[in-house]
Coordinates of C-alpha atoms in Angstrom, one line a residue:
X23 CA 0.0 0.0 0.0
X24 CA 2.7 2.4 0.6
X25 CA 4.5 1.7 -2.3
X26 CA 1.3 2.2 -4.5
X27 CA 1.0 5.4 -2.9
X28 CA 4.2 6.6 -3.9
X29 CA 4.1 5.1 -7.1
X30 CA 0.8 7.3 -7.7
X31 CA 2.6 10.1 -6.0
X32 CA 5.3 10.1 -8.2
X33 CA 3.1 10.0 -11.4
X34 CA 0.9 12.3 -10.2
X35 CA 4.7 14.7 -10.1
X36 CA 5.8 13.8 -13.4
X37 CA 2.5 14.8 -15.1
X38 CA 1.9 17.7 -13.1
X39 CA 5.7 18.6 -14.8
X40 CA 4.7 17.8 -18.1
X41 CA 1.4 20.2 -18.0
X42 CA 3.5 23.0 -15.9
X43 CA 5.7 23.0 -19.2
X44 CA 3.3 22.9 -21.8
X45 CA 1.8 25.9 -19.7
X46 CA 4.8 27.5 -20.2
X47 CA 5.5 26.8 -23.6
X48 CA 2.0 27.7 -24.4
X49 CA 2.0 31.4 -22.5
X50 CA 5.7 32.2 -24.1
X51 CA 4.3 31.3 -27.5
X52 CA 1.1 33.2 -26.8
X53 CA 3.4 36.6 -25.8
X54 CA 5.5 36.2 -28.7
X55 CA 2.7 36.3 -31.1
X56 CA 1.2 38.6 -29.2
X57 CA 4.6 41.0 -29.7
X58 CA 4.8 40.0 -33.2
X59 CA 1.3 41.1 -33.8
X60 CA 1.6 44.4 -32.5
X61 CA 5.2 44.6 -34.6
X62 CA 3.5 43.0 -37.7
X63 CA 1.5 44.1 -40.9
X64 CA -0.2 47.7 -40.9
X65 CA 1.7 48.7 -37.7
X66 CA 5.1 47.8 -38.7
X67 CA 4.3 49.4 -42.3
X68 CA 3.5 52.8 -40.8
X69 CA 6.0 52.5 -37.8
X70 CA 8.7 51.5 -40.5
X71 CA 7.7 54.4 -42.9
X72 CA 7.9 57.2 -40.1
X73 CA 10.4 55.7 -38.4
X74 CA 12.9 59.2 -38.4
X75 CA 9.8 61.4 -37.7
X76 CA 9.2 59.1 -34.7
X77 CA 11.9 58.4 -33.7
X78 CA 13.4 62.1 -33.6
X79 CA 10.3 63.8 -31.4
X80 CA 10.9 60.9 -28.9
X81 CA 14.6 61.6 -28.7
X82 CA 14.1 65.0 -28.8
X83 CA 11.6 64.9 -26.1
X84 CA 13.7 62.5 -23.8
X85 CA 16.6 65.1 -24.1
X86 CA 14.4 68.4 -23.2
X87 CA 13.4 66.3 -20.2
X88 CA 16.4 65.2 -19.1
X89 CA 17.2 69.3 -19.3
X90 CA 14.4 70.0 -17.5
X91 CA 15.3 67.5 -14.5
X92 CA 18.8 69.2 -14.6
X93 CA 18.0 72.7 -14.3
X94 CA 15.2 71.8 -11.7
X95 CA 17.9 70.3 -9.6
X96 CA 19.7 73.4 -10.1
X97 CA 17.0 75.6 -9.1
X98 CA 16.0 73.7 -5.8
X99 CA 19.2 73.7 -4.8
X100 CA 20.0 77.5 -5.1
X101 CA 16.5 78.0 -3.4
X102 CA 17.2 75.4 -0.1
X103 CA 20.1 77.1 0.4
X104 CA 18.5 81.0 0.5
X105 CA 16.1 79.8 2.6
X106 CA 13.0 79.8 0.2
X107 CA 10.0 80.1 0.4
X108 CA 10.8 81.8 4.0
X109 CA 13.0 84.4 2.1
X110 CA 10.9 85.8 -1.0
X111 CA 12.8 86.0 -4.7
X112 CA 12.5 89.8 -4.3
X113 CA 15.2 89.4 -1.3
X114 CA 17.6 87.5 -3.0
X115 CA 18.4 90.1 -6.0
X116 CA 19.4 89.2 -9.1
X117 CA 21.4 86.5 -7.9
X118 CA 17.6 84.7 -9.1
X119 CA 17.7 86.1 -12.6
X120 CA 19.9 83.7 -14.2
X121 CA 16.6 80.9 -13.0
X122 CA 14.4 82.9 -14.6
X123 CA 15.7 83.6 -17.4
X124 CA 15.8 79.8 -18.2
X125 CA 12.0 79.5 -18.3
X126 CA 11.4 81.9 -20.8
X127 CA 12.9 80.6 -23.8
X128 CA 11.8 77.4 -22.9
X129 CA 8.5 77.7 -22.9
X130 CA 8.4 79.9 -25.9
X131 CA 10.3 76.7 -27.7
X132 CA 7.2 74.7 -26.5
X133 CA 4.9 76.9 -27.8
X134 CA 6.3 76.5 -31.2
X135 CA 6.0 72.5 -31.1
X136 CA 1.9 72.5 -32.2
X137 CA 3.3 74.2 -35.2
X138 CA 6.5 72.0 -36.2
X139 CA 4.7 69.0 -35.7
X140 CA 1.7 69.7 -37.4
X141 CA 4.2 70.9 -40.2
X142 CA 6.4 68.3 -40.3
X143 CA 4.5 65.6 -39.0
X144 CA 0.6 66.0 -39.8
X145 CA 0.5 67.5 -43.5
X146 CA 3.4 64.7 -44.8
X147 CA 1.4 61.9 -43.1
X148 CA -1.1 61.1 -45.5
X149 CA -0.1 63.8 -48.8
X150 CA 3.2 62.1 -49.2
X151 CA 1.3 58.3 -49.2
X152 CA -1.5 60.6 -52.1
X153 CA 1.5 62.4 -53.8
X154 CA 3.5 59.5 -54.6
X155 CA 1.0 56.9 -55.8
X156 CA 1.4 54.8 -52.0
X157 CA -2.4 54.7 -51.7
X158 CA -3.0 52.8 -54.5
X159 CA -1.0 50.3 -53.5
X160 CA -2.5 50.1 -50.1
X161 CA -5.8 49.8 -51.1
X162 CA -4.9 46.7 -53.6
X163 CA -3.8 44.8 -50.8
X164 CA -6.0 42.8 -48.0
X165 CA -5.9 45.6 -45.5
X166 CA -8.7 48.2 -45.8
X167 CA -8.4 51.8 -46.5
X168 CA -9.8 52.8 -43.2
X169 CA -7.3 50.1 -41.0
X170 CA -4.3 52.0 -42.9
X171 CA -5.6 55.5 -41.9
X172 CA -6.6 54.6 -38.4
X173 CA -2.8 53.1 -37.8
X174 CA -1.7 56.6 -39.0
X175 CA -4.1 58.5 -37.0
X176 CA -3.2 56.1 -34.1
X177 CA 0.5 55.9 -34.1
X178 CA 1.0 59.5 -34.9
X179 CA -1.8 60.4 -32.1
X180 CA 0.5 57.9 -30.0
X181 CA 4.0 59.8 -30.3
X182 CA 2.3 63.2 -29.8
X183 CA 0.7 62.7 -26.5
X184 CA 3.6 60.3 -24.9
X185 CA 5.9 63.2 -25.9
X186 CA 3.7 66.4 -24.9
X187 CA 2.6 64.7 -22.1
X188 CA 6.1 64.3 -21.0
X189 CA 6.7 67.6 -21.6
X190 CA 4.1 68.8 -20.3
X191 CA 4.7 67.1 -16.6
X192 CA 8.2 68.0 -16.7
X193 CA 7.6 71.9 -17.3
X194 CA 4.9 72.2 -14.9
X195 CA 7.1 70.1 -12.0
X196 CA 10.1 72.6 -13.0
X197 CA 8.0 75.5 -12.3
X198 CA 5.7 74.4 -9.8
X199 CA 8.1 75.4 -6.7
X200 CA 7.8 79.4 -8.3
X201 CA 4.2 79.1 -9.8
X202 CA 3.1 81.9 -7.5
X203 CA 6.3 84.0 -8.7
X204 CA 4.8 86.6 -11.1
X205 CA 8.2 87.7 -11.8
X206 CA 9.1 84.0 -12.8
X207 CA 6.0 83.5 -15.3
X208 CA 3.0 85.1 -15.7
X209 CA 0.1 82.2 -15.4
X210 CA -2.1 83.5 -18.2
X211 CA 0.7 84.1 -20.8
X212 CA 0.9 81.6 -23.6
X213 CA 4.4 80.5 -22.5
X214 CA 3.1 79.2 -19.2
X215 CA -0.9 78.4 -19.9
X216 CA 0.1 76.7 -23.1
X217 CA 3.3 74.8 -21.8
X218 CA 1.8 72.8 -18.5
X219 CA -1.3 70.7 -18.1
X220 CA -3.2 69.0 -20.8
X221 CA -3.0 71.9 -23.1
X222 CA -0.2 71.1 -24.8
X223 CA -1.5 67.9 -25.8
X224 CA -4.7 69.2 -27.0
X225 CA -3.0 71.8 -29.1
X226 CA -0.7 69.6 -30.7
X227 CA -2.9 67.4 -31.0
X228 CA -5.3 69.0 -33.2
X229 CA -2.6 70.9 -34.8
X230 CA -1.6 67.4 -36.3
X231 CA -4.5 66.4 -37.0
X232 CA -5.5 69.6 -38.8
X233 CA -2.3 68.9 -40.8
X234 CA -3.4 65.8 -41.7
X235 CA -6.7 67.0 -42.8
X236 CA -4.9 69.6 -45.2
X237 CA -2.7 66.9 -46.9
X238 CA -5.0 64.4 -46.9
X239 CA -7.4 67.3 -49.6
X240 CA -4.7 69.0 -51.2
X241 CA -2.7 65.7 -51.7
X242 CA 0.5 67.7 -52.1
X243 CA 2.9 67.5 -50.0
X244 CA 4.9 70.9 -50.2
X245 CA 1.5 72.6 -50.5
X246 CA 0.0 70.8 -47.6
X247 CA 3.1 72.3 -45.2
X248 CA 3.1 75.1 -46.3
X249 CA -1.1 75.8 -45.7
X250 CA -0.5 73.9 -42.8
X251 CA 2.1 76.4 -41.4
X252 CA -0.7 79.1 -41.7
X253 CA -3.6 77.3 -40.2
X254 CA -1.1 76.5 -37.4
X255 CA 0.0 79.7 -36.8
X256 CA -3.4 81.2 -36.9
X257 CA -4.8 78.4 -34.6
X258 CA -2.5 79.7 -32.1
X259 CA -3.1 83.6 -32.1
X260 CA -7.1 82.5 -31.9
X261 CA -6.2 80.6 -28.8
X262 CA -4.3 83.2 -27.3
X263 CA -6.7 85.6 -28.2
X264 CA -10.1 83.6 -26.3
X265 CA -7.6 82.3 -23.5
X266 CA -8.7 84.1 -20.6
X267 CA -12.8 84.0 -21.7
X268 CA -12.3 80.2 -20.3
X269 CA -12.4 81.5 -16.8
X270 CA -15.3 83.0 -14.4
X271 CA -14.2 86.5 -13.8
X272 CA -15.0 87.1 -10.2
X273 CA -15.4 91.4 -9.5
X274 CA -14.2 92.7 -6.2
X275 CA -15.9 95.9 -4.9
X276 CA -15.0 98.2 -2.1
X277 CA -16.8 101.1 -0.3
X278 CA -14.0 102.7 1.5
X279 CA -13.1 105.6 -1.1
X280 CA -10.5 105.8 -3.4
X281 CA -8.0 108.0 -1.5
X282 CA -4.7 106.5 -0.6
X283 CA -3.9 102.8 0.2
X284 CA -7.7 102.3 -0.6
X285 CA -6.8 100.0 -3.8
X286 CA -8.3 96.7 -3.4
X287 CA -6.2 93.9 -3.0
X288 CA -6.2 90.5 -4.7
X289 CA -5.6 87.0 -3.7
X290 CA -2.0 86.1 -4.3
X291 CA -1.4 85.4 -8.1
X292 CA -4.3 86.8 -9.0
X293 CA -4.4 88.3 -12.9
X294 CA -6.1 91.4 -12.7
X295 CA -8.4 92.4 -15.9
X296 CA -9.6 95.7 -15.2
X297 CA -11.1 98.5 -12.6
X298 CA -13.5 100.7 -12.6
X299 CA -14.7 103.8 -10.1
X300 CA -17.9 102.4 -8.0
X301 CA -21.0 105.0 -7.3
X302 CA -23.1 104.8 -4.7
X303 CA -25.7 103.6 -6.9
X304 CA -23.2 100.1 -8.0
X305 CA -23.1 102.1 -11.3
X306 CA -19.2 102.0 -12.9
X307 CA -17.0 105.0 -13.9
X308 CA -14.0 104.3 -15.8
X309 CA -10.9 105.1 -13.7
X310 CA -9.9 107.8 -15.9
X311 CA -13.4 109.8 -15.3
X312 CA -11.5 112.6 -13.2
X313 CA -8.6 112.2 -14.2
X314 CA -8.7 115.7 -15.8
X315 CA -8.6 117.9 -12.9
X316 CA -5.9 120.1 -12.5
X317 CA -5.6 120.1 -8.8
X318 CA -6.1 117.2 -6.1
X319 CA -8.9 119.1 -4.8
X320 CA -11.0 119.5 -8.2
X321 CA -10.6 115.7 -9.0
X322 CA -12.1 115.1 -5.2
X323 CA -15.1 117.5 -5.9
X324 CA -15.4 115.9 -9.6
X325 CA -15.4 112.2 -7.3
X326 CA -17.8 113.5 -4.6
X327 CA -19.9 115.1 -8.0
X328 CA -19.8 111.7 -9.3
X329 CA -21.1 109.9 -5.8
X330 CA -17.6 107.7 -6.5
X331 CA -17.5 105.5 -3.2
X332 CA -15.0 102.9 -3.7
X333 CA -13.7 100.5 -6.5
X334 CA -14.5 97.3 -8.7
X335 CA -12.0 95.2 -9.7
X336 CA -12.2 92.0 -12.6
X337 CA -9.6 89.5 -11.6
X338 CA -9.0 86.1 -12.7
X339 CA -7.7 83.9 -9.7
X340 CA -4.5 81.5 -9.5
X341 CA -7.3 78.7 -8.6
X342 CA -8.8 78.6 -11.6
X343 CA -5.6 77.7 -14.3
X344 CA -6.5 74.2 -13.9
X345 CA -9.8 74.2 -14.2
X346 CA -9.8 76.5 -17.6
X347 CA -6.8 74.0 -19.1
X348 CA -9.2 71.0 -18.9
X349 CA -12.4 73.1 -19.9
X350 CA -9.6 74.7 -23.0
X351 CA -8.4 71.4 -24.0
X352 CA -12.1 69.6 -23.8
X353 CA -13.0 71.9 -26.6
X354 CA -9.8 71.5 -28.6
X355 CA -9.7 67.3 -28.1
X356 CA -13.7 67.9 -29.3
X357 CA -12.7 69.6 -32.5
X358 CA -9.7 67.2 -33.0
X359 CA -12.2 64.1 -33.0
X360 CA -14.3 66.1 -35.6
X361 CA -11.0 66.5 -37.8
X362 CA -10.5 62.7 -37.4
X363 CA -14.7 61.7 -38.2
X364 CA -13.8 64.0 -41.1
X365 CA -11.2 61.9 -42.2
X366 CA -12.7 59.0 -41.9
X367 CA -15.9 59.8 -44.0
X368 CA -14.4 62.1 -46.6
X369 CA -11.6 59.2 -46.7
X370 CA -13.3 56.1 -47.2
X371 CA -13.5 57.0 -51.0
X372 CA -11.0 59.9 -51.9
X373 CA -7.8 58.3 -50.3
X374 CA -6.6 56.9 -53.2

């Protein structure tokens, strides 16, 4: 009996060996075709054909972030040793400046990126495949028109937001210790609103994918950039221009005069809009309503004449950059998916 036990025991181990290595066999073969797959056919056309335009935005974007990391370590360590944030920037000089002056031209470099890669990367994407007589010979083979442009679309859209993304997270944890700085970066400037958050992934983004639209109707290559540099461009100023509309302007009134020291003031990184004189009535005077007097005492009888008890003030505050990035980039990642629906319809019979 106890030798049939251990006989069974025994068999019992050897097939329980023989099943654990077919398991094994069988998952290793299952993740190599599973990585062969995903390396395979449409994917490893595309990746293979954009390889350099890939392959240089990662690079690139790997090297501005290691930067970034660099000067950041540079930064916190001048600051821990002034004693910051006890001792304000304003204390230290300019022995600060050479800090901020680093942040500038960064930012303005990532302000440009919408535009290079919707140049260089969106218009070429699908006029160079309509140029040179590629889509025809795509849509002979087994793979449908609308599998090769969603592998476009999808690698393309992948590079852009693992890159701004990036970017975007290294900037903002760069600047982050001096975010209430005004004298560092202004939050509602372009360089700073543009650079952090998911804006910059929005706006590249659909600055591709605008890019792509353009080449895929002029099917010219050289044309398509060079349109696509425009629509870029203006894409940008518009932006600029309706940034600050995405906030709720909050007004801040007083009723203690307008003399001396009576100027309202704001929550710390506040970006003040405008001001106005405040009557007695809540009616509001432009600041410059007295302004005309020729003595102190006229412009206090043209106040008093104009019931003028205090002031109003339109401010954005600091609190609210996130929430207008998110509610800024909802709308552009909105008008990016109607690019790519556009695409997609108008493509499923003129990409050829």
């Amino acid at each position: 009996m106890s030798i049939s036990t251990s006989g069974s025991t025994s068999h019992g181990s050897k097939t329980d060996g023989k099943n654990g290595t077919m398991n094994a066999t069988t998952d290793a073969t299952t993740t190599e075709a599973t990585r062969r797959s995903l390396l395979s056919g449409m994917n490893w056309l595309v990746w293979r054909q954009h390889r350099a335009a890939f392959w240089t935005i990662l690079a690139a974007t790997a090297l501005s972030v290691a930067w970034i990391v660099y000067r950041r370590g540079q930064m916190m360590d001048f600051l821990d040793s002034h004693g910051y944030p006890a001792k304000g920037l304003a204390e230290m000089g300019n022995e600060f400046a050479p800090f901020v002056n680093a942040f500038s031209p960064v930012s303005l470099a990532f302000v440009t990126i919408p535009i290079l890669l919707g140049v260089f990367l969106g218009a070429p994407l699908l006029a160079g495949d309509l140029e040179n007589g590629t889509s025809k010979l795509i849509a002979a083979q087994s793979m449908s028109r609308t599998r090769w442009l969603a592998t476009k679309l999808g690698l393309a859209a992948l590079v852009v937001v693992v890159s701004m993304t990036a970017l975007s997270a290294a900037f903002g944890w760069w600047w982050n210790p001096v975010k209430s700085e005004v004298t560092v970066l202004d939050w509602t400037s372009t360089e700073a609103f543009n650079t952090t958050g998911p804006v910059p992934v929005a706006l590249t983004l659909f600055s591709v994918f605008g890019g792509v639209a353009i080449g895929a109707v002029l099917r010219r290559t050289l044309m398509a950039m060079v349109v696509t540099f425009g629509f870029t461009v203006v894409v940008q100023v518009v932006w600029s221009y309706f940034l600050l509309s995405l906030g709720n302007v909050i007004t801040l009134t007083t009723n203690k005069g307008v003399g001396e020291n009576s100027t309202p003031s704001l929550p710390e990184g506040a970006y003040q809009i405008d001001e106005w004189y405040r009557t007695g009535s809540g009616d509001l005077l432009g600041w410059s309503t007295c302004a005309g007097g020729d003595t102190d005492a006229a412009r206090e009888v043209c106040l008093k004449k104009a019931d003028v008890v205090g002031w109003a003030v339109d401010y954005l505050p600091m609190s609210q950059m996130n929430g207008m990035q998110w509610f800024g980039a909802s709308i552009l990642f909105a008008l990016t998916a109607g690019v790519a629906v556009f695409l997609f319809v108008w493509g499923r019979k003129r990409l050829v």
